[in-house]
Amino acid sequence: MLSSLIAACSGASAPALKGSASDNGGAAHAAAVSVPESERWRKKQPAPGQPPAIVPPKFSQAKLLNGLTVVVSENPQLPTVTVSVVMRAGSAAEPRSKAGLADLSYELLLEGAGERNADELAEAFADLGTTTSVKSGADGARISAAVLSSNLQGAIALLADVVQRPRMREANFQRRKSSQLANLAQLSGHPRYLADLAFAPLVFGGPHPYGHLGKGTIHSVKALRLQDAKAFYKRHVGPKNTALVFAGDVSLETATNLAQEHFANWRHPVKAVRAPKRAPVRKRSSIILVPKTGLSQSVIVAGRPAVPSGHPDEWALRLANAVYGGLFGSRLNMNLREDKGYTYGARSRVEARRGTGPLVISTAVRADVTAPSVKELFNELEALVSRPITESEMQAAREATMRSLPGQFETNAGLAAAAARLYLGDLPLDRYQRMLAAYRDMNLQTVRSAARRYFTPSKIQLVLVGDPASIKKPVSALGIGRLVSEAGP
């Protein structure tokens, strides 16, 4: 009965479903069916097409008589513009005893300017369909807004007020300070913040401008006063240390005219902020342990001073870093994550700075495998010499690095950020063209040489944050340095 029902539904007779003879007949029938000539191309897997050309962004520049720099990346595809005021003075320009001052001073700029208080200023930007953001770092800061091209004039007028006529009132200072302290209180329980807090002075030395975190500590921020913020801003921010950056539907001529209209009368004299001196590279004599009892994971941060942006070794070092830990398929990540299963990820990076930027290696691992993870981290450093980078590894690192570059410039915000980095680093406008040319011309021997020079195991400093019970004895047994406990903030 079932076979009859199936036969009725399929249009076939019931006997056709019975026995192996029918099956063999079906196979023979299928074999007899020939593939039409027009469809035989489907058997061959399509070859990959030519990858799209990598087109780096172009920047143009002008200068006003008062020293203000204007940088433009023209991108007329949409009627929008991202505009940033970029100031070449960051946490490296603040005293270590006042860590967090630069960050707080720049945040304070949005708390009222000219005739507007904080609420009125925010509403004025909102009327233009935008909000502002402040981003500060070791080498400087930028205040940015994204607007329709038709609203660019209004945005520049507001930013001119913010930069040239900040109110900096006591009540607003205290509000921003309280917010920063609340953020630090939250961070003080975060293992990665504790690691970074110990890492900066260990690698650069406490007195060095890069030897402290720009966020500061609860202790340093508590001691800050409004007068400190006013003095920092007055000393470091003026037209000679500032750039007006545009990215989007705007020409250099239009941008320069807007800058002339709203910034030409800014005459505040300041001294040029110099790049921090090169930090000495020291041999590792000790390992810093920041105790965090009961922590189920250990945070590992290792590294050393590397190179400033624009250094002749920069591009070779970046490729060597990509092979070691800069990519998902890097040696370090494949070892600690894929092979050993100690972590969700282990990475390294070369941080670009105007002065000597750091090489940073970081991961978070299960507490019980802290020592084995440290051992493997250093084994992979040594392997860069004993098992040198191969041609295929270098090619893969080069392709991944070059192919990821266009993603940084997909938006006006990305273009403006790139222009800001050029200004803060005092770098040439054709940096990205030079970068691509350097990668294309790179040879294996140069990359291997950079790996040997900058990944020397004995010169890599080490910070561990975690449960002392899981760390002390096993790590001490590795014999790579004396373990020194250091309290958090």
Coordinates of C-alpha atoms in Angstrom, one line a residue:
M1 CA 0.0 0.0 0.0
L2 CA 2.9 2.4 0.9
S3 CA 4.6 1.7 -2.5
S4 CA 1.4 2.4 -4.3
L5 CA 1.0 5.7 -2.5
I6 CA 4.6 6.7 -3.4
A7 CA 4.1 5.6 -6.9
A8 CA 1.0 7.7 -7.2
C9 CA 2.7 10.7 -5.9
S10 CA 5.8 10.4 -8.0
G11 CA 4.1 9.4 -11.3
A12 CA 6.1 6.1 -11.3
S13 CA 4.8 2.5 -11.1
A14 CA 5.1 0.6 -7.8
P15 CA 7.3 -2.2 -9.2
A16 CA 9.9 0.4 -10.1
L17 CA 10.7 0.8 -6.3
K18 CA 11.4 -2.8 -5.7
G19 CA 14.6 -4.7 -5.7
S20 CA 18.2 -4.0 -6.6
A21 CA 17.6 -4.5 -10.3
S22 CA 15.6 -1.3 -10.5
D23 CA 18.4 0.5 -8.6
N24 CA 21.0 -0.8 -11.1
G25 CA 18.9 0.3 -13.9
G26 CA 18.6 3.8 -12.5
A27 CA 22.4 3.9 -12.1
A28 CA 22.8 2.8 -15.7
H29 CA 20.4 5.4 -16.8
A30 CA 22.2 8.1 -14.9
A31 CA 25.5 7.0 -16.5
A32 CA 24.0 7.2 -19.9
V33 CA 23.0 10.8 -19.5
S34 CA 25.6 13.0 -21.1
V35 CA 26.6 16.5 -19.9
P36 CA 25.9 19.0 -22.7
E37 CA 29.0 20.7 -24.1
S38 CA 27.8 24.1 -22.9
E39 CA 27.7 22.9 -19.3
R40 CA 31.0 21.1 -19.0
W41 CA 32.8 24.3 -17.9
R42 CA 31.2 23.8 -14.5
K43 CA 33.6 21.0 -13.7
K44 CA 36.5 23.4 -13.5
Q45 CA 36.8 25.5 -10.4
P46 CA 37.0 29.2 -11.3
A47 CA 40.4 30.8 -10.9
P48 CA 40.6 33.8 -8.5
G49 CA 40.4 37.2 -10.2
Q50 CA 43.0 39.9 -10.0
P51 CA 42.8 41.6 -6.6
P52 CA 41.7 45.2 -6.7
A53 CA 44.4 47.9 -6.8
I54 CA 45.3 49.4 -3.4
V55 CA 44.8 53.2 -3.7
P56 CA 46.2 55.1 -0.8
P57 CA 44.6 58.4 0.2
K58 CA 45.9 61.7 -0.9
F59 CA 46.3 64.7 1.4
S60 CA 46.9 68.3 0.6
Q61 CA 48.1 71.0 3.0
A62 CA 48.2 74.8 3.5
K63 CA 49.4 77.1 6.3
L64 CA 48.0 80.3 7.7
L65 CA 50.3 83.2 8.5
N66 CA 49.8 82.5 12.3
G67 CA 51.2 79.0 11.8
L68 CA 47.9 77.0 11.8
T69 CA 48.1 74.0 9.5
V70 CA 45.2 73.0 7.3
V71 CA 45.1 69.4 6.0
V72 CA 42.5 68.1 3.5
S73 CA 41.6 64.7 2.2
E74 CA 39.0 65.4 -0.6
N75 CA 36.3 62.8 -0.9
P76 CA 33.3 64.2 -2.7
Q77 CA 31.3 61.0 -3.0
L78 CA 28.8 62.2 -0.3
P79 CA 27.9 65.7 0.8
T80 CA 29.4 65.2 4.2
V81 CA 32.6 66.4 5.9
T82 CA 34.5 65.3 9.1
V83 CA 36.4 68.1 10.6
S84 CA 38.9 67.9 13.4
V85 CA 41.0 70.3 15.4
V86 CA 44.2 68.4 16.1
M87 CA 46.6 69.7 18.9
R88 CA 50.1 68.4 19.1
A89 CA 50.4 68.1 22.9
G90 CA 49.3 65.0 24.7
S91 CA 50.0 63.1 27.9
A92 CA 53.7 63.1 27.1
A93 CA 53.7 66.9 27.7
E94 CA 52.2 66.6 31.2
P95 CA 54.3 66.1 34.4
R96 CA 54.1 62.5 35.6
S97 CA 52.9 63.8 39.0
K98 CA 49.9 65.2 37.1
A99 CA 49.1 62.2 35.0
G100 CA 45.7 62.5 33.5
L101 CA 45.9 66.3 33.1
A102 CA 46.0 66.4 29.3
D103 CA 43.0 64.1 29.0
L104 CA 41.0 66.2 31.5
S105 CA 42.0 69.5 30.0
Y106 CA 40.8 68.5 26.5
E107 CA 37.6 67.1 27.9
L108 CA 37.0 70.4 29.6
L109 CA 36.9 72.2 26.2
L110 CA 33.4 70.9 25.5
E111 CA 32.1 72.3 28.8
G112 CA 31.3 75.7 27.3
A113 CA 33.0 78.2 25.0
G114 CA 32.5 81.9 24.1
E115 CA 29.0 82.9 25.0
R116 CA 27.7 79.4 25.3
N117 CA 27.6 77.2 28.4
A118 CA 28.0 73.4 28.2
D119 CA 24.3 72.8 27.4
E120 CA 24.1 75.6 24.9
L121 CA 27.3 74.4 23.1
A122 CA 25.9 70.9 22.9
E123 CA 22.6 72.2 21.5
A124 CA 24.4 74.3 18.9
F125 CA 26.2 71.3 17.6
A126 CA 23.0 69.3 17.7
D127 CA 21.3 72.0 15.6
L128 CA 23.9 71.2 12.9
G129 CA 23.0 67.5 13.1
T130 CA 26.2 66.4 14.9
T131 CA 27.9 65.8 18.2
T132 CA 31.5 66.3 19.1
S133 CA 34.1 63.8 20.4
V134 CA 37.4 64.2 22.0
K135 CA 40.2 61.7 21.6
S136 CA 43.6 62.2 23.4
G137 CA 46.8 60.2 23.5
A138 CA 50.5 60.4 24.2
D139 CA 51.3 62.8 21.4
G140 CA 48.2 64.9 21.2
A141 CA 44.5 65.2 20.9
R142 CA 41.7 66.0 18.5
I143 CA 38.2 67.3 18.7
S144 CA 36.0 66.1 15.8
A145 CA 32.6 66.6 14.3
A146 CA 30.9 65.2 11.2
V147 CA 28.4 67.4 9.4
L148 CA 26.7 67.9 6.1
S149 CA 28.7 70.0 3.7
S150 CA 26.1 72.7 4.0
N151 CA 26.7 72.9 7.7
L152 CA 30.5 73.1 7.6
Q153 CA 30.6 76.8 8.1
G154 CA 28.6 76.6 11.3
A155 CA 30.7 73.7 12.6
I156 CA 34.0 75.6 12.0
A157 CA 32.6 78.6 13.8
L158 CA 31.7 76.5 16.9
L159 CA 35.0 74.7 16.9
A160 CA 36.9 78.0 16.7
D161 CA 35.0 79.1 19.8
V162 CA 35.9 75.8 21.6
V163 CA 39.6 76.0 20.8
Q164 CA 40.2 79.8 21.1
R165 CA 37.7 80.8 23.8
P166 CA 37.1 77.8 26.2
R167 CA 35.3 78.8 29.4
M168 CA 37.0 76.4 31.8
R169 CA 34.8 77.1 34.8
E170 CA 35.3 75.5 38.2
A171 CA 31.9 73.7 38.3
N172 CA 32.5 72.2 34.9
F173 CA 36.0 71.2 35.8
Q174 CA 34.8 69.4 38.9
R175 CA 32.1 67.6 36.9
R176 CA 34.6 66.3 34.4
K177 CA 37.1 65.4 37.1
S178 CA 34.4 63.4 39.0
S179 CA 33.6 61.6 35.8
Q180 CA 37.3 60.8 35.2
L181 CA 37.7 59.5 38.8
A182 CA 34.7 57.3 38.4
N183 CA 36.1 55.8 35.3
L184 CA 39.5 55.2 37.0
A185 CA 37.7 53.6 40.0
Q186 CA 36.2 51.1 37.6
L187 CA 39.4 50.6 35.7
S188 CA 41.4 50.0 38.9
G189 CA 39.8 46.5 39.2
H190 CA 40.5 45.7 35.5
P191 CA 43.6 43.5 35.1
R192 CA 44.6 44.9 31.7
Y193 CA 44.6 48.5 33.1
L194 CA 46.8 47.3 36.0
A195 CA 49.2 45.7 33.5
D196 CA 49.4 48.8 31.4
L197 CA 50.0 51.0 34.5
A198 CA 53.0 48.9 35.4
F199 CA 54.2 48.4 31.8
A200 CA 54.7 52.0 30.8
P201 CA 57.3 52.9 33.5
L202 CA 59.0 49.5 33.3
V203 CA 59.6 49.9 29.5
F204 CA 60.3 53.6 29.2
G205 CA 61.4 54.5 32.7
G206 CA 59.3 56.7 35.1
P207 CA 60.8 60.1 34.2
H208 CA 60.4 59.5 30.4
P209 CA 57.4 61.4 28.9
Y210 CA 55.9 58.0 27.8
G211 CA 56.6 56.5 31.2
H212 CA 53.0 56.9 32.5
L213 CA 49.5 56.3 31.3
G214 CA 47.6 59.2 29.9
K215 CA 44.5 58.2 31.9
G216 CA 46.4 58.8 35.1
T217 CA 45.6 57.2 38.4
I218 CA 43.0 58.0 41.1
H219 CA 45.8 59.5 43.2
S220 CA 47.1 61.8 40.4
V221 CA 43.7 62.9 39.1
K222 CA 42.4 63.7 42.6
A223 CA 45.3 66.2 43.0
L224 CA 44.5 68.1 39.8
R225 CA 43.1 71.6 40.0
L226 CA 41.4 73.9 37.5
Q227 CA 44.5 76.1 37.4
D228 CA 46.5 73.0 36.2
A229 CA 44.2 72.5 33.3
K230 CA 44.3 76.2 32.3
A231 CA 48.1 76.3 32.6
F232 CA 48.5 73.2 30.5
Y233 CA 46.2 74.5 27.8
K234 CA 47.8 78.0 27.8
R235 CA 51.3 76.6 27.6
H236 CA 50.8 74.0 24.9
V237 CA 47.9 74.9 22.6
G238 CA 48.2 77.6 20.0
P239 CA 48.1 78.0 16.2
K240 CA 51.7 76.8 15.7
N241 CA 50.9 73.5 17.5
T242 CA 47.4 73.0 15.9
A243 CA 46.0 71.7 12.6
L244 CA 42.5 71.9 11.2
V245 CA 41.8 68.6 9.4
F246 CA 39.1 68.1 6.8
A247 CA 38.0 64.9 5.1
G248 CA 35.1 64.7 2.7
D249 CA 33.3 66.9 0.3
V250 CA 35.6 69.9 0.6
S251 CA 38.5 71.3 -1.4
L252 CA 41.8 72.7 0.0
E253 CA 40.8 76.2 -1.2
T254 CA 37.4 76.1 0.6
A255 CA 39.0 74.6 3.8
T256 CA 41.8 77.2 3.8
N257 CA 39.2 80.0 3.4
L258 CA 37.2 78.7 6.3
A259 CA 40.3 78.4 8.5
Q260 CA 41.3 82.0 7.5
E261 CA 37.9 83.3 8.4
H262 CA 37.7 81.7 11.8
F263 CA 41.2 81.1 13.0
A264 CA 43.4 83.8 11.3
N265 CA 43.2 86.1 14.4
W266 CA 44.3 83.4 16.8
R267 CA 47.6 84.8 18.0
H268 CA 48.3 82.8 21.1
P269 CA 52.1 82.2 21.2
V270 CA 53.4 78.7 22.2
K271 CA 56.6 76.9 21.9
A272 CA 56.7 73.9 19.6
V273 CA 56.2 70.6 21.4
R274 CA 59.3 68.4 20.8
A275 CA 59.2 64.7 20.2
P276 CA 60.3 62.8 23.3
K277 CA 63.8 61.6 23.4
R278 CA 64.6 58.0 22.5
A279 CA 64.1 55.6 25.4
P280 CA 67.0 53.4 26.3
V281 CA 66.5 49.6 25.7
R282 CA 67.5 47.6 28.8
K283 CA 68.1 44.0 29.4
R284 CA 65.4 42.3 31.5
S285 CA 66.5 41.9 35.1
S286 CA 63.2 41.5 36.8
I287 CA 59.5 40.6 36.2
I288 CA 56.8 42.7 37.6
L289 CA 53.9 40.9 39.3
V290 CA 50.8 42.8 40.1
P291 CA 49.0 40.5 42.6
K292 CA 45.3 40.0 42.1
T293 CA 44.2 37.2 44.4
G294 CA 41.6 34.8 43.1
L295 CA 41.8 35.8 39.5
S296 CA 41.0 32.9 37.2
Q297 CA 43.0 34.3 34.4
S298 CA 46.5 35.9 34.3
V299 CA 47.2 38.9 32.1
I300 CA 50.6 38.9 30.4
V301 CA 52.0 42.1 28.8
A302 CA 55.6 42.1 27.5
G303 CA 57.5 44.5 25.3
R304 CA 60.2 47.1 24.8
P305 CA 60.8 50.5 23.2
A306 CA 60.8 50.0 19.4
V307 CA 61.0 52.8 16.8
P308 CA 59.4 56.2 16.2
S309 CA 57.0 56.6 13.2
G310 CA 59.0 57.1 10.1
H311 CA 62.1 55.2 11.3
P312 CA 63.9 53.3 8.5
D313 CA 63.2 50.0 10.3
E314 CA 59.5 50.7 10.8
W315 CA 58.1 48.7 7.8
A316 CA 60.4 45.7 8.2
L317 CA 59.6 45.6 11.9
R318 CA 55.8 45.7 11.2
L319 CA 56.1 42.7 8.9
A320 CA 58.2 40.8 11.4
N321 CA 55.6 41.6 14.1
A322 CA 52.8 40.4 11.8
V323 CA 54.6 37.0 11.6
Y324 CA 55.3 36.8 15.3
G325 CA 52.0 38.0 16.8
G326 CA 50.3 40.7 14.7
L327 CA 47.8 38.5 12.8
F328 CA 45.4 35.8 13.8
G329 CA 47.5 33.2 11.9
S330 CA 50.7 34.4 13.6
R331 CA 53.2 32.1 15.3
L332 CA 52.3 33.2 18.8
N333 CA 48.5 33.0 18.4
M334 CA 48.7 29.6 16.6
N335 CA 50.9 28.3 19.5
L336 CA 49.0 29.6 22.5
R337 CA 45.4 29.5 21.2
E338 CA 45.2 26.8 18.5
D339 CA 47.9 24.4 19.6
K340 CA 47.9 24.7 23.4
G341 CA 44.4 26.1 24.1
Y342 CA 45.7 28.4 26.8
T343 CA 43.9 31.6 25.6
Y344 CA 41.3 33.0 23.3
G345 CA 44.0 35.1 21.6
A346 CA 47.5 36.3 21.8
R347 CA 48.7 39.4 19.9
S348 CA 51.5 41.8 19.4
R349 CA 51.6 45.3 17.9
V350 CA 54.0 48.1 17.1
E351 CA 52.5 51.3 18.3
A352 CA 53.2 54.4 16.2
R353 CA 54.3 57.4 18.1
R354 CA 56.1 60.6 17.4
G355 CA 58.8 59.5 19.8
T356 CA 59.9 55.9 20.3
G357 CA 56.7 53.8 20.3
P358 CA 56.5 50.5 22.1
L359 CA 56.4 46.9 20.8
V360 CA 53.7 45.3 22.9
I361 CA 52.9 41.6 23.3
S362 CA 49.8 40.7 25.2
T363 CA 47.4 37.9 26.1
A364 CA 45.2 36.7 28.9
V365 CA 45.5 33.0 29.8
R366 CA 44.1 30.5 32.3
A367 CA 45.8 31.1 35.7
D368 CA 47.1 27.5 35.9
V369 CA 49.0 27.8 32.6
T370 CA 50.6 31.2 33.3
A371 CA 54.2 29.9 33.4
P372 CA 53.8 27.6 30.4
S373 CA 52.4 30.5 28.4
V374 CA 55.3 32.8 29.4
K375 CA 57.7 30.0 28.3
E376 CA 56.0 29.7 24.9
L377 CA 56.0 33.4 24.4
F378 CA 59.8 33.5 24.9
N379 CA 60.2 30.3 22.9
E380 CA 58.5 32.0 19.9
L381 CA 60.8 35.0 20.4
E382 CA 63.9 32.7 20.2
A383 CA 62.4 30.9 17.2
L384 CA 62.6 34.0 15.1
V385 CA 66.4 33.3 15.1
S386 CA 66.5 29.5 15.3
R387 CA 63.6 29.1 12.8
P388 CA 63.9 32.3 10.8
I389 CA 60.9 33.9 9.0
T390 CA 60.2 32.1 5.7
E391 CA 59.5 33.7 2.4
S392 CA 55.9 32.4 2.5
E393 CA 55.4 33.9 6.0
M394 CA 56.7 37.2 4.9
Q395 CA 54.5 37.2 1.7
A396 CA 51.4 36.3 3.8
A397 CA 52.2 39.1 6.3
R398 CA 52.8 41.6 3.5
E399 CA 49.6 40.8 1.7
A400 CA 47.5 40.8 4.9
T401 CA 49.1 44.2 6.0
M402 CA 48.7 45.8 2.6
R403 CA 45.2 44.5 2.0
S404 CA 43.9 45.7 5.4
L405 CA 45.1 49.2 4.7
P406 CA 42.1 50.4 2.6
G407 CA 39.7 49.6 5.4
Q408 CA 41.2 52.4 7.4
F409 CA 40.1 54.9 4.8
E410 CA 36.5 53.8 4.0
T411 CA 34.9 56.7 5.8
N412 CA 35.6 60.4 6.2
A413 CA 36.2 59.7 9.9
G414 CA 38.9 57.2 9.0
L415 CA 40.5 59.7 6.6
A416 CA 40.4 62.5 9.2
A417 CA 42.0 60.2 11.7
A418 CA 44.8 59.3 9.2
A419 CA 45.4 62.9 8.5
A420 CA 45.6 63.6 12.3
R421 CA 48.2 60.9 12.7
L422 CA 50.3 62.5 10.0
Y423 CA 50.2 65.8 11.8
L424 CA 50.8 64.5 15.3
G425 CA 53.7 62.3 14.1
D426 CA 55.1 65.2 12.0
L427 CA 55.0 62.8 9.0
P428 CA 55.0 63.4 5.2
L429 CA 51.7 63.7 3.5
D430 CA 52.7 60.8 1.1
R431 CA 53.4 58.4 4.0
Y432 CA 50.9 55.8 2.8
Q433 CA 52.3 55.8 -0.7
R434 CA 55.8 55.4 0.8
M435 CA 54.4 52.6 3.0
L436 CA 53.0 50.6 0.1
A437 CA 56.2 51.1 -1.9
A438 CA 58.3 49.9 1.1
Y439 CA 56.2 46.8 1.6
R440 CA 56.3 45.9 -2.1
D441 CA 60.1 46.3 -2.2
M442 CA 60.8 44.5 1.1
N443 CA 63.1 41.6 1.0
L444 CA 63.2 38.6 3.4
Q445 CA 66.7 39.4 4.7
T446 CA 65.6 42.8 5.9
V447 CA 62.6 41.4 7.7
R448 CA 64.7 38.7 9.4
S449 CA 67.2 41.4 10.5
A450 CA 64.4 43.5 12.1
A451 CA 63.1 40.4 13.9
R452 CA 66.6 39.6 15.3
R453 CA 67.1 43.3 16.3
Y454 CA 63.8 44.1 18.0
F455 CA 62.6 40.7 19.3
T456 CA 65.7 39.9 21.3
P457 CA 64.3 37.8 24.3
S458 CA 66.6 39.3 26.9
K459 CA 65.4 42.8 26.1
I460 CA 61.7 42.1 26.4
Q461 CA 60.3 43.4 29.7
L462 CA 57.5 41.4 31.3
V463 CA 54.4 42.3 33.5
L464 CA 52.1 39.7 35.0
V465 CA 48.7 40.4 36.7
G466 CA 47.1 37.5 38.5
D467 CA 46.9 35.3 41.5
P468 CA 50.3 35.0 43.2
A469 CA 49.5 31.4 44.1
S470 CA 49.4 30.5 40.4
I471 CA 52.3 32.6 39.3
K472 CA 55.1 32.9 41.8
K473 CA 56.7 29.5 42.0
P474 CA 56.1 28.3 38.4
V475 CA 57.3 31.6 36.8
S476 CA 60.3 31.9 39.1
A477 CA 61.3 28.3 38.1
L478 CA 61.6 29.5 34.4
G479 CA 64.7 31.4 35.4
I480 CA 64.0 34.4 33.2
G481 CA 64.1 37.1 35.9
R482 CA 63.5 38.0 39.5
L483 CA 59.8 38.3 40.3
V484 CA 59.0 41.6 42.0
S485 CA 55.5 42.3 43.4
E486 CA 54.0 45.7 42.8
A487 CA 50.8 47.0 44.2
G488 CA 48.1 48.5 42.0
P489 CA 47.0 52.1 42.0

